[in-house]
PDB file of C-alpha atoms and ligand atoms in Angstrom:
ATOM      1  CA  MET A   1      17.089  -4.098 -13.964  1.00  0.00           C
ATOM      2  CA  TYR A   2      14.892  -5.502 -11.179  1.00  0.00           C
ATOM      3  CA  SER A   3      16.217  -6.813  -7.878  1.00  0.00           C
ATOM      4  CA  GLU A   4      15.731 -10.449  -6.918  1.00  0.00           C
ATOM      5  CA  LYS A   5      13.262  -9.365  -4.267  1.00  0.00           C
ATOM      6  CA  VAL A   6      11.132  -7.504  -6.797  1.00  0.00           C
ATOM      7  CA  MET A   7      11.117 -10.558  -9.054  1.00  0.00           C
ATOM      8  CA  ASP A   8      10.254 -12.795  -6.102  1.00  0.00           C
ATOM      9  CA  HIS A   9       7.305 -10.643  -4.961  1.00  0.00           C
ATOM     10  CA  PHE A  10       6.139 -10.290  -8.552  1.00  0.00           C
ATOM     11  CA  SER A  11       6.298 -14.038  -9.206  1.00  0.00           C
ATOM     12  CA  ASN A  12       4.944 -15.089  -5.789  1.00  0.00           C
ATOM     13  CA  PRO A  13       2.874 -12.192  -4.508  1.00  0.00           C
ATOM     14  CA  ARG A  14       2.083 -12.359  -0.777  1.00  0.00           C
ATOM     15  CA  ASN A  15      -1.419 -11.601   0.481  1.00  0.00           C
ATOM     16  CA  MET A  16      -3.067 -11.313  -2.898  1.00  0.00           C
ATOM     17  CA  GLY A  17      -6.864 -11.362  -2.833  1.00  0.00           C
ATOM     18  CA  GLU A  18      -9.519  -9.632  -0.836  1.00  0.00           C
ATOM     19  CA  ILE A  19     -10.846  -9.585   2.728  1.00  0.00           C
ATOM     20  CA  GLU A  20     -14.541 -10.093   3.279  1.00  0.00           C
ATOM     21  CA  ASN A  21     -16.057  -7.345   5.413  1.00  0.00           C
ATOM     22  CA  PRO A  22     -12.770  -5.432   5.718  1.00  0.00           C
ATOM     23  CA  SER A  23     -12.239  -2.806   8.407  1.00  0.00           C
ATOM     24  CA  GLY A  24     -11.094  -0.502   5.631  1.00  0.00           C
ATOM     25  CA  VAL A  25     -10.575  -0.628   1.893  1.00  0.00           C
ATOM     26  CA  GLY A  26      -8.718   1.864  -0.274  1.00  0.00           C
ATOM     27  CA  THR A  27      -8.327   2.186  -4.019  1.00  0.00           C
ATOM     28  CA  VAL A  28      -5.894   4.455  -5.809  1.00  0.00           C
ATOM     29  CA  GLY A  29      -4.742   4.698  -9.385  1.00  0.00           C
ATOM     30  CA  ASN A  30      -2.388   6.480 -11.689  1.00  0.00           C
ATOM     31  CA  ALA A  31      -4.095   8.066 -14.667  1.00  0.00           C
ATOM     32  CA  LYS A  32      -0.901   8.049 -16.728  1.00  0.00           C
ATOM     33  CA  CYS A  33      -0.136   4.336 -16.664  1.00  0.00           C
ATOM     34  CA  GLY A  34      -3.731   3.327 -15.923  1.00  0.00           C
ATOM     35  CA  ASP A  35      -2.757   1.027 -13.074  1.00  0.00           C
ATOM     36  CA  ILE A  36      -5.057   0.557 -10.090  1.00  0.00           C
ATOM     37  CA  MET A  37      -4.384  -0.837  -6.631  1.00  0.00           C
ATOM     38  CA  ARG A  38      -6.839  -1.842  -3.951  1.00  0.00           C
ATOM     39  CA  MET A  39      -5.883  -2.627  -0.358  1.00  0.00           C
ATOM     40  CA  TYR A  40      -8.043  -4.347   2.249  1.00  0.00           C
ATOM     41  CA  LEU A  41      -7.330  -4.097   5.969  1.00  0.00           C
ATOM     42  CA  ASP A  42      -8.598  -6.136   8.884  1.00  0.00           C
ATOM     43  CA  ILE A  43      -7.946  -4.139  12.052  1.00  0.00           C
ATOM     44  CA  ASP A  44      -8.573  -5.500  15.553  1.00  0.00           C
ATOM     45  CA  GLU A  45      -9.895  -3.680  18.627  1.00  0.00           C
ATOM     46  CA  ASN A  46      -6.367  -2.694  19.662  1.00  0.00           C
ATOM     47  CA  ASN A  47      -5.786  -0.936  16.338  1.00  0.00           C
ATOM     48  CA  VAL A  48      -3.457  -3.676  15.134  1.00  0.00           C
ATOM     49  CA  ILE A  49      -3.599  -4.688  11.482  1.00  0.00           C
ATOM     50  CA  ARG A  50      -4.497  -8.344  11.744  1.00  0.00           C
ATOM     51  CA  ASP A  51      -4.589  -8.947   8.021  1.00  0.00           C
ATOM     52  CA  CYS A  52      -3.952  -7.067   4.808  1.00  0.00           C
ATOM     53  CA  LYS A  53      -4.662  -8.140   1.255  1.00  0.00           C
ATOM     54  CA  PHE A  54      -4.387  -6.485  -2.126  1.00  0.00           C
ATOM     55  CA  LYS A  55      -5.677  -6.586  -5.642  1.00  0.00           C
ATOM     56  CA  THR A  56      -3.619  -4.849  -8.253  1.00  0.00           C
ATOM     57  CA  PHE A  57      -4.413  -4.266 -11.880  1.00  0.00           C
ATOM     58  CA  GLY A  58      -1.046  -3.055 -12.966  1.00  0.00           C
ATOM     59  CA  CYS A  59       2.555  -3.557 -13.874  1.00  0.00           C
ATOM     60  CA  GLY A  60       4.948  -6.042 -12.304  1.00  0.00           C
ATOM     61  CA  ALA A  61       6.457  -3.424 -10.004  1.00  0.00           C
ATOM     62  CA  ALA A  62       2.956  -2.484  -8.844  1.00  0.00           C
ATOM     63  CA  VAL A  63       2.307  -6.116  -7.921  1.00  0.00           C
ATOM     64  CA  ALA A  64       5.682  -6.413  -6.154  1.00  0.00           C
ATOM     65  CA  THR A  65       5.260  -3.156  -4.216  1.00  0.00           C
ATOM     66  CA  SER A  66       1.693  -4.079  -3.205  1.00  0.00           C
ATOM     67  CA  SER A  67       2.904  -7.455  -1.998  1.00  0.00           C
ATOM     68  CA  MET A  68       5.767  -5.946  -0.011  1.00  0.00           C
ATOM     69  CA  ALA A  69       3.541  -3.210   1.440  1.00  0.00           C
ATOM     70  CA  THR A  70       1.095  -5.797   2.797  1.00  0.00           C
ATOM     71  CA  GLU A  71       3.981  -7.680   4.387  1.00  0.00           C
ATOM     72  CA  LEU A  72       5.288  -4.498   5.991  1.00  0.00           C
ATOM     73  CA  VAL A  73       1.990  -3.410   7.563  1.00  0.00           C
ATOM     74  CA  LYS A  74       0.720  -6.796   8.712  1.00  0.00           C
ATOM     75  CA  GLY A  75       0.903  -7.111  12.494  1.00  0.00           C
ATOM     76  CA  LYS A  76       1.644  -3.407  12.890  1.00  0.00           C
ATOM     77  CA  THR A  77      -0.401  -0.812  14.716  1.00  0.00           C
ATOM     78  CA  ILE A  78      -2.057   1.919  12.666  1.00  0.00           C
ATOM     79  CA  GLU A  79       0.553   4.351  13.918  1.00  0.00           C
ATOM     80  CA  GLU A  80       3.392   2.088  12.774  1.00  0.00           C
ATOM     81  CA  ALA A  81       1.685   1.392   9.445  1.00  0.00           C
ATOM     82  CA  LEU A  82       1.617   5.120   8.715  1.00  0.00           C
ATOM     83  CA  LYS A  83       5.408   5.061   8.770  1.00  0.00           C
ATOM     84  CA  VAL A  84       5.469   2.550   5.919  1.00  0.00           C
ATOM     85  CA  THR A  85       6.261   5.062   3.197  1.00  0.00           C
ATOM     86  CA  ASN A  86       6.904   4.380  -0.456  1.00  0.00           C
ATOM     87  CA  LYS A  87      10.585   4.757   0.371  1.00  0.00           C
ATOM     88  CA  ALA A  88      10.346   2.017   2.993  1.00  0.00           C
ATOM     89  CA  VAL A  89       8.597  -0.253   0.492  1.00  0.00           C
ATOM     90  CA  THR A  90      11.204   0.456  -2.180  1.00  0.00           C
ATOM     91  CA  GLU A  91      14.076  -0.149   0.221  1.00  0.00           C
ATOM     92  CA  ALA A  92      12.556  -3.414   1.395  1.00  0.00           C
ATOM     93  CA  LEU A  93      12.566  -4.505  -2.243  1.00  0.00           C
ATOM     94  CA  ASP A  94      16.230  -3.490  -2.670  1.00  0.00           C
ATOM     95  CA  GLY A  95      15.282  -0.627  -4.935  1.00  0.00           C
ATOM     96  CA  LEU A  96      13.239   0.089  -8.045  1.00  0.00           C
ATOM     97  CA  PRO A  97      14.159   1.680 -11.367  1.00  0.00           C
ATOM     98  CA  PRO A  98      13.344   5.443 -11.240  1.00  0.00           C
ATOM     99  CA  VAL A  99      10.559   5.071 -13.790  1.00  0.00           C
ATOM    100  CA  LYS A 100       8.869   2.632 -11.401  1.00  0.00           C
ATOM    101  CA  VAL A 101       8.986   4.734  -8.246  1.00  0.00           C
ATOM    102  CA  HIS A 102       5.384   5.842  -8.734  1.00  0.00           C
ATOM    103  CA  CYS A 103       4.318   2.187  -8.388  1.00  0.00           C
ATOM    104  CA  SER A 104       5.575   2.238  -4.775  1.00  0.00           C
ATOM    105  CA  LEU A 105       3.705   5.506  -4.229  1.00  0.00           C
ATOM    106  CA  LEU A 106       0.517   3.747  -5.252  1.00  0.00           C
ATOM    107  CA  ALA A 107       1.161   0.979  -2.714  1.00  0.00           C
ATOM    108  CA  ALA A 108       1.776   3.364   0.186  1.00  0.00           C
ATOM    109  CA  GLU A 109      -1.162   5.565  -0.764  1.00  0.00           C
ATOM    110  CA  ALA A 110      -3.523   2.597  -1.115  1.00  0.00           C
ATOM    111  CA  ILE A 111      -2.706   1.640   2.489  1.00  0.00           C
ATOM    112  CA  HIS A 112      -3.405   5.217   3.558  1.00  0.00           C
ATOM    113  CA  ALA A 113      -6.680   5.187   1.635  1.00  0.00           C
ATOM    114  CA  ALA A 114      -7.736   1.988   3.423  1.00  0.00           C
ATOM    115  CA  LEU A 115      -6.823   3.537   6.793  1.00  0.00           C
ATOM    116  CA  TRP A 116      -8.797   6.642   5.856  1.00  0.00           C
ATOM    117  CA  ASP A 117     -11.806   4.474   5.052  1.00  0.00           C
ATOM    118  CA  TYR A 118     -11.427   2.714   8.417  1.00  0.00           C
ATOM    119  CA  ALA A 119     -11.283   6.052  10.241  1.00  0.00           C
ATOM    120  CA  GLU A 120     -14.357   7.352   8.417  1.00  0.00           C
ATOM    121  CA  LYS A 121     -16.343   4.189   9.097  1.00  0.00           C
ATOM    122  CA  ASN A 122     -15.534   4.411  12.793  1.00  0.00           C
ATOM    123  CA  GLY A 123     -15.794   8.166  13.176  1.00  0.00           C
ATOM    124  CA  ILE A 124     -12.216   8.508  14.393  1.00  0.00           C
ATOM    125  CA  VAL A 125      -9.284  10.694  13.423  1.00  0.00           C
ATOM    126  CA  ILE A 126      -5.935   9.052  12.751  1.00  0.00           C
ATOM    127  CA  GLU A 127      -3.209  11.456  13.763  1.00  0.00           C
ATOM    128  CA  GLY A 128      -0.904  12.273  10.846  1.00  0.00           C
ATOM    129  CA  LEU A 129      -3.117  10.714   8.169  1.00  0.00           C
ATOM    130  CA  GLU A 130      -4.016  13.026   5.316  1.00  0.00           C
ATOM    131  CA  LYS A 131      -6.914  12.480   2.957  1.00  0.00           C
ATOM    132  CA  PRO A 132      -5.504  10.216   0.265  1.00  0.00           C
ATOM    133  CA  LYS A 133      -5.498  11.166  -3.361  1.00  0.00           C
ATOM    134  CA  ALA A 134      -7.314   8.965  -5.814  1.00  0.00           C
ATOM    135  CA  ASP A 135      -4.762   9.633  -8.540  1.00  0.00           C
ATOM    136  CA  ILE A 136      -1.056   9.464  -7.806  1.00  0.00           C
ATOM    137  CA  HIS A 137       1.816  11.082  -9.676  1.00  0.00           C
ATOM    138  CA  GLU A 138       5.490  10.976  -8.826  1.00  0.00           C
ATOM    139  CA  ASP A 139       5.683  14.687  -8.228  1.00  0.00           C
ATOM    140  CA  GLU A 140       2.828  15.120  -5.795  1.00  0.00           C
ATOM    141  CA  ALA A 141       3.017  12.462  -3.112  1.00  0.00           C
ATOM    142  CA  GLY A 142       5.385  10.426  -1.027  1.00  0.00           C
ATOM    143  CA  GLU A 143       8.966  10.945  -0.097  1.00  0.00           C
ATOM    144  CA  GLU A 144      11.468  12.375  -2.507  1.00  0.00           C
ATOM    145  CA  TYR A 145      14.639  10.545  -3.360  1.00  0.00           C
TER     146      TYR A 145
HETATM  147 FE1  FES B   1       2.196   2.573 -13.139  1.00  0.00          FE
HETATM  148 FE2  FES B   1       3.647   0.559 -12.309  1.00  0.00          FE
HETATM  149  S1  FES B   1       3.728   1.531 -14.256  1.00  0.00           S
HETATM  150  S2  FES B   1       1.959   1.443 -11.304  1.00  0.00           S
END
């Protein structure tokens, strides 16, 4: 049911934990399953994501998608990180069962929420970034399949 990559990222999550004094932090949840994800970003003066860590209180797919999302945005510019959609996360994991697609939405949205926090703290506008939702459902965010 789960790909090897999902199992790998679930069993050995990358970048789990938190960043002290992060440039931005974002938390999103899904009221239906009750899972919550928090992403921390450390962004340097050139707008490059130097470090990214996560804490996830959720299902195995939520842990795996958080882990993969941190790997995908690390070392990227803010602009590039915005292109890391839930679809990109899911593809990088070699797919997810349909019932678990919302877990990848949480991961992508948590990154956006952390970027939003960074922008607010610094009084800047990030082109193409919309105000993140605190509660994510399959039918209202992210890319359709
Ligand atoms: Fe809701 Fe995975 S079941 S985040």
